[in-house]
mmCIF file of C-alpha atoms in Angstrom:
data_model
loop_
_atom_site.group_PDB
_atom_site.id
_atom_site.type_symbol
_atom_site.label_atom_id
_atom_site.label_comp_id
_atom_site.label_asym_id
_atom_site.label_seq_id
_atom_site.Cartn_x
_atom_site.Cartn_y
_atom_site.Cartn_z
ATOM 1 C CA MET A 1 -32.764 -43.924 -7.896
ATOM 2 C CA LEU A 2 -33.746 -40.768 -9.747
ATOM 3 C CA SER A 3 -35.714 -42.705 -12.348
ATOM 4 C CA LYS A 4 -39.129 -41.985 -10.705
ATOM 5 C CA PHE A 5 -38.478 -38.198 -10.811
ATOM 6 C CA SER A 6 -38.985 -35.842 -13.717
ATOM 7 C CA ILE A 7 -38.983 -32.187 -14.621
ATOM 8 C CA THR A 8 -41.411 -30.322 -16.844
ATOM 9 C CA GLY A 9 -40.232 -29.860 -20.445
ATOM 10 C CA LEU A 10 -41.362 -26.210 -20.338
ATOM 11 C CA THR A 11 -38.926 -25.560 -17.500
ATOM 12 C CA LEU A 12 -36.096 -26.964 -19.687
ATOM 13 C CA ARG A 13 -36.734 -24.618 -22.611
ATOM 14 C CA GLY A 14 -34.625 -21.975 -20.915
ATOM 15 C CA HIS A 15 -31.578 -24.316 -20.973
ATOM 16 C CA LEU A 16 -31.465 -23.984 -24.728
ATOM 17 C CA ASP A 17 -31.742 -20.187 -24.594
ATOM 18 C CA ALA A 18 -28.101 -19.976 -23.461
ATOM 19 C CA PHE A 19 -27.004 -21.322 -26.889
ATOM 20 C CA LYS A 20 -27.244 -19.543 -30.194
ATOM 21 C CA ALA A 21 -26.753 -21.740 -33.241
ATOM 22 C CA VAL A 22 -24.927 -24.444 -31.286
ATOM 23 C CA ASP A 23 -26.067 -27.983 -31.879
ATOM 24 C CA ALA A 24 -24.337 -29.677 -28.971
ATOM 25 C CA PRO A 25 -27.232 -29.328 -26.505
ATOM 26 C CA ARG A 26 -29.812 -30.544 -29.043
ATOM 27 C CA THR A 27 -27.582 -33.560 -30.013
ATOM 28 C CA ILE A 28 -27.022 -34.545 -26.438
ATOM 29 C CA TYR A 29 -30.587 -34.000 -25.276
ATOM 30 C CA THR A 30 -31.788 -36.123 -28.298
ATOM 31 C CA ARG A 31 -29.327 -38.894 -27.543
ATOM 32 C CA TYR A 32 -30.671 -39.158 -23.971
ATOM 33 C CA GLY A 33 -34.258 -39.252 -25.197
ATOM 34 C CA LEU A 34 -35.379 -35.923 -23.673
ATOM 35 C CA GLY A 35 -37.039 -34.640 -26.785
ATOM 36 C CA ARG A 36 -36.627 -34.217 -30.551
ATOM 37 C CA VAL A 37 -35.947 -31.663 -33.255
ATOM 38 C CA GLY A 38 -39.332 -30.461 -34.457
ATOM 39 C CA PRO A 39 -40.463 -29.681 -38.032
ATOM 40 C CA ASN A 40 -39.327 -26.067 -37.668
ATOM 41 C CA GLY A 41 -35.785 -27.131 -36.672
ATOM 42 C CA GLU A 42 -36.186 -26.144 -32.985
ATOM 43 C CA PHE A 43 -35.612 -28.670 -30.217
ATOM 44 C CA GLU A 44 -38.797 -29.737 -28.471
ATOM 45 C CA PHE A 45 -38.580 -31.265 -25.002
ATOM 46 C CA HIS A 46 -41.006 -33.901 -24.040
ATOM 47 C CA GLU A 47 -43.804 -32.779 -21.669
ATOM 48 C CA THR A 48 -41.813 -34.276 -18.778
ATOM 49 C CA CYS A 49 -38.196 -35.543 -18.773
ATOM 50 C CA PRO A 50 -36.728 -38.130 -16.428
ATOM 51 C CA ILE A 51 -34.212 -36.540 -14.089
ATOM 52 C CA ASP A 52 -31.788 -39.463 -14.260
ATOM 53 C CA LYS A 53 -31.408 -38.979 -18.033
ATOM 54 C CA LEU A 54 -31.363 -35.196 -17.732
ATOM 55 C CA VAL A 55 -28.573 -35.263 -15.104
ATOM 56 C CA ARG A 56 -26.423 -37.500 -17.303
ATOM 57 C CA ALA A 57 -27.072 -35.311 -20.300
ATOM 58 C CA GLU A 58 -26.282 -32.073 -18.431
ATOM 59 C CA ASN A 59 -23.122 -33.504 -16.911
ATOM 60 C CA GLU A 60 -21.966 -34.445 -20.376
ATOM 61 C CA LEU A 61 -22.997 -31.087 -21.780
ATOM 62 C CA CYS A 62 -21.353 -29.086 -18.982
ATOM 63 C CA ALA A 63 -18.107 -31.018 -19.390
ATOM 64 C CA LEU A 64 -18.186 -30.167 -23.086
ATOM 65 C CA ILE A 65 -19.105 -26.429 -22.774
ATOM 66 C CA GLY A 66 -17.132 -25.514 -19.648
ATOM 67 C CA PRO A 67 -18.083 -23.750 -16.384
ATOM 68 C CA GLN A 68 -18.934 -20.319 -17.803
ATOM 69 C CA LYS A 69 -21.383 -21.681 -20.391
ATOM 70 C CA ALA A 70 -22.812 -23.990 -17.765
ATOM 71 C CA PHE A 71 -23.390 -20.971 -15.523
ATOM 72 C CA GLU A 72 -25.116 -19.145 -18.436
ATOM 73 C CA MET A 73 -27.278 -22.192 -19.052
ATOM 74 C CA GLY A 74 -28.368 -22.072 -15.367
ATOM 75 C CA VAL A 75 -29.122 -18.344 -15.647
ATOM 76 C CA ALA A 76 -31.291 -18.980 -18.721
ATOM 77 C CA GLY A 77 -32.852 -22.059 -17.013
ATOM 78 C CA MET A 78 -34.941 -19.905 -14.687
ATOM 79 C CA LYS A 79 -36.714 -18.158 -17.580
ATOM 80 C CA TYR A 80 -39.649 -20.603 -17.705
ATOM 81 C CA ALA A 81 -39.561 -22.021 -14.187
ATOM 82 C CA GLU A 82 -42.692 -21.790 -12.058
ATOM 83 C CA SER A 83 -42.420 -19.878 -8.816
ATOM 84 C CA PRO A 84 -44.267 -20.545 -5.540
ATOM 85 C CA PRO A 85 -46.710 -17.861 -4.455
ATOM 86 C CA GLY A 86 -45.732 -15.232 -1.867
ATOM 87 C CA VAL A 87 -42.150 -14.549 -2.996
ATOM 88 C CA THR A 88 -41.804 -10.735 -3.124
ATOM 89 C CA ASP A 89 -38.266 -9.897 -1.999
ATOM 90 C CA ILE A 90 -34.745 -11.303 -2.044
ATOM 91 C CA VAL A 91 -34.853 -12.643 1.482
ATOM 92 C CA THR A 92 -38.023 -14.608 0.889
ATOM 93 C CA ALA A 93 -36.748 -15.651 -2.518
ATOM 94 C CA MET A 94 -33.651 -17.297 -1.041
ATOM 95 C CA GLN A 95 -35.665 -18.934 1.723
ATOM 96 C CA MET A 96 -38.129 -20.293 -0.879
ATOM 97 C CA PHE A 97 -35.614 -21.348 -3.497
ATOM 98 C CA ASP A 98 -35.951 -24.977 -2.463
ATOM 99 C CA ALA A 99 -39.736 -24.798 -2.896
ATOM 100 C CA ALA A 100 -39.286 -23.250 -6.306
ATOM 101 C CA TYR A 101 -36.941 -26.130 -7.250
ATOM 102 C CA HIS A 102 -39.323 -28.791 -6.006
ATOM 103 C CA ILE A 103 -42.422 -27.177 -7.618
ATOM 104 C CA ASN A 104 -40.834 -27.649 -11.038
ATOM 105 C CA HIS A 105 -40.055 -31.337 -10.456
ATOM 106 C CA LEU A 106 -42.432 -34.296 -10.378
ATOM 107 C CA GLU A 107 -42.505 -37.633 -8.613
ATOM 108 C CA ASN A 108 -44.591 -40.132 -10.562
ATOM 109 C CA GLY A 109 -46.283 -37.152 -12.276
ATOM 110 C CA VAL A 110 -47.096 -35.272 -9.057
ATOM 111 C CA PRO A 111 -45.384 -31.893 -8.298
ATOM 112 C CA MET A 112 -42.894 -32.318 -5.521
ATOM 113 C CA PHE A 113 -43.991 -29.186 -3.691
ATOM 114 C CA ASP A 114 -47.629 -28.276 -2.975
ATOM 115 C CA PRO A 115 -47.835 -24.574 -2.187
ATOM 116 C CA GLU A 116 -51.372 -24.953 -0.685
ATOM 117 C CA THR A 117 -50.312 -27.473 1.973
ATOM 118 C CA GLY A 118 -46.538 -26.665 2.147
ATOM 119 C CA THR A 119 -45.809 -30.384 1.629
ATOM 120 C CA MET A 120 -42.495 -31.158 0.001
ATOM 121 C CA ARG A 121 -41.525 -34.601 -1.300
ATOM 122 C CA GLU A 122 -38.065 -35.929 -0.842
ATOM 123 C CA GLY A 123 -35.601 -37.583 -3.222
ATOM 124 C CA ILE A 124 -33.958 -34.937 -5.402
ATOM 125 C CA GLY A 125 -31.845 -33.031 -2.927
ATOM 126 C CA HIS A 126 -32.264 -29.500 -1.638
ATOM 127 C CA TYR A 127 -31.256 -25.847 -1.823
ATOM 128 C CA ARG A 128 -31.011 -25.020 1.823
ATOM 129 C CA CYS A 129 -30.841 -21.472 3.021
ATOM 130 C CA LEU A 130 -28.461 -21.894 6.009
ATOM 131 C CA SER A 131 -28.372 -18.260 7.044
ATOM 132 C CA ILE A 132 -29.644 -14.928 5.801
ATOM 133 C CA SER A 133 -29.009 -11.331 6.753
ATOM 134 C CA ARG A 134 -29.698 -7.966 5.261
ATOM 135 C CA HIS A 135 -27.297 -8.344 2.352
ATOM 136 C CA ARG A 136 -26.198 -11.980 2.348
ATOM 137 C CA ALA A 137 -27.483 -15.556 2.283
ATOM 138 C CA VAL A 138 -25.590 -18.810 2.514
ATOM 139 C CA MET A 139 -27.034 -21.632 0.491
ATOM 140 C CA GLU A 140 -26.124 -25.333 0.808
ATOM 141 C CA VAL A 141 -26.910 -27.408 -2.246
ATOM 142 C CA ASP A 142 -27.057 -31.242 -2.594
ATOM 143 C CA VAL A 143 -29.071 -31.624 -5.802
ATOM 144 C CA PRO A 144 -27.942 -33.879 -8.675
ATOM 145 C CA TYR A 145 -27.366 -31.058 -11.169
ATOM 146 C CA PRO A 146 -23.969 -29.630 -12.116
ATOM 147 C CA CYS A 147 -22.450 -27.079 -9.686
ATOM 148 C CA ASP A 148 -21.869 -24.243 -12.217
ATOM 149 C CA PHE A 149 -25.356 -24.712 -13.560
ATOM 150 C CA ASP A 150 -26.800 -24.375 -10.025
ATOM 151 C CA ARG A 151 -24.765 -21.219 -9.438
ATOM 152 C CA GLY A 152 -26.399 -19.682 -12.523
ATOM 153 C CA LEU A 153 -29.887 -20.790 -11.435
ATOM 154 C CA MET A 154 -29.498 -19.177 -8.014
ATOM 155 C CA GLN A 155 -28.122 -15.974 -9.483
ATOM 156 C CA SER A 156 -30.928 -15.682 -11.963
ATOM 157 C CA TRP A 157 -33.523 -16.336 -9.220
ATOM 158 C CA ALA A 158 -31.908 -13.859 -6.796
ATOM 159 C CA ARG A 159 -31.767 -11.218 -9.554
ATOM 160 C CA ARG A 160 -35.498 -11.456 -10.075
ATOM 161 C CA PHE A 161 -35.745 -9.664 -6.701
ATOM 162 C CA GLU A 162 -32.461 -7.785 -6.388
ATOM 163 C CA ARG A 163 -30.586 -6.865 -9.558
ATOM 164 C CA THR A 164 -27.210 -6.567 -7.750
ATOM 165 C CA ALA A 165 -27.280 -10.182 -6.486
ATOM 166 C CA LEU A 166 -24.073 -12.145 -7.035
ATOM 167 C CA VAL A 167 -23.534 -15.828 -6.252
ATOM 168 C CA THR A 168 -20.051 -17.084 -5.395
ATOM 169 C CA HIS A 169 -18.921 -20.597 -4.454
ATOM 170 C CA LEU A 170 -17.719 -20.892 -0.859
ATOM 171 C CA GLU A 171 -14.989 -23.392 -0.141
ATOM 172 C CA PRO A 172 -14.313 -24.310 -3.842
ATOM 173 C CA SER A 173 -12.318 -27.368 -2.722
ATOM 174 C CA VAL A 174 -15.536 -28.766 -1.147
ATOM 175 C CA CYS A 175 -17.562 -29.133 -4.325
ATOM 176 C CA ARG A 176 -19.763 -31.707 -5.998
ATOM 177 C CA LYS A 177 -17.442 -31.469 -8.983
ATOM 178 C CA ASN A 178 -14.743 -32.968 -6.766
ATOM 179 C CA GLY A 179 -16.916 -35.667 -5.272
ATOM 180 C CA ALA A 180 -18.221 -33.743 -2.228
ATOM 181 C CA PRO A 181 -21.874 -34.399 -1.319
ATOM 182 C CA ARG A 182 -22.759 -30.715 -1.386
ATOM 183 C CA CYS A 183 -21.637 -27.201 -2.316
ATOM 184 C CA ARG A 184 -22.061 -23.975 -0.384
ATOM 185 C CA TYR A 185 -22.673 -20.664 -2.016
ATOM 186 C CA GLU A 186 -22.905 -17.069 -0.856
ATOM 187 C CA VAL A 187 -25.566 -14.895 -2.366
ATOM 188 C CA SER A 188 -24.756 -11.249 -1.734
ATOM 189 C CA TRP A 189 -26.503 -7.992 -2.766
ATOM 190 C CA LYS A 190 -26.243 -4.280 -1.989
#
């Protein structure tokens, strides 16, 4: 049912930044129709990419490259992502991560989060901030992307606001990699 949702190609550029001279991502993304190799030899994502194809491509890619490289791909993935206005510190950042996720995704060409009205569209899962304190947040994630990739995304986002931020998977046996509907993560900082 993800076929009506997409993500901006610009946001995906960061995914390739995790790879230096490795053709696997370009080959897989091309096979799934997410873009093409341009005249200068660099991979060019389409302006928008269907999430259903992207998720299949990234699951295949993450199985090939392993959890550490998937994490690094997630870290690099935040490089070009748009942020909602008003995020100025780590606490607000974790509370607004779901809005940041939705603002970079589209439903039938329309951004899934409107910062002016606060309206968020449903259908692609969420990054829920379940609790937050002075040095810790607990995030519950039920999005279609790979777990290790998500951990990297959240760490990169958190480190925009607090360079000591670290994301760890809570309850590793309850994980989307093992068929669970969601994962829980702890984001901690000093």
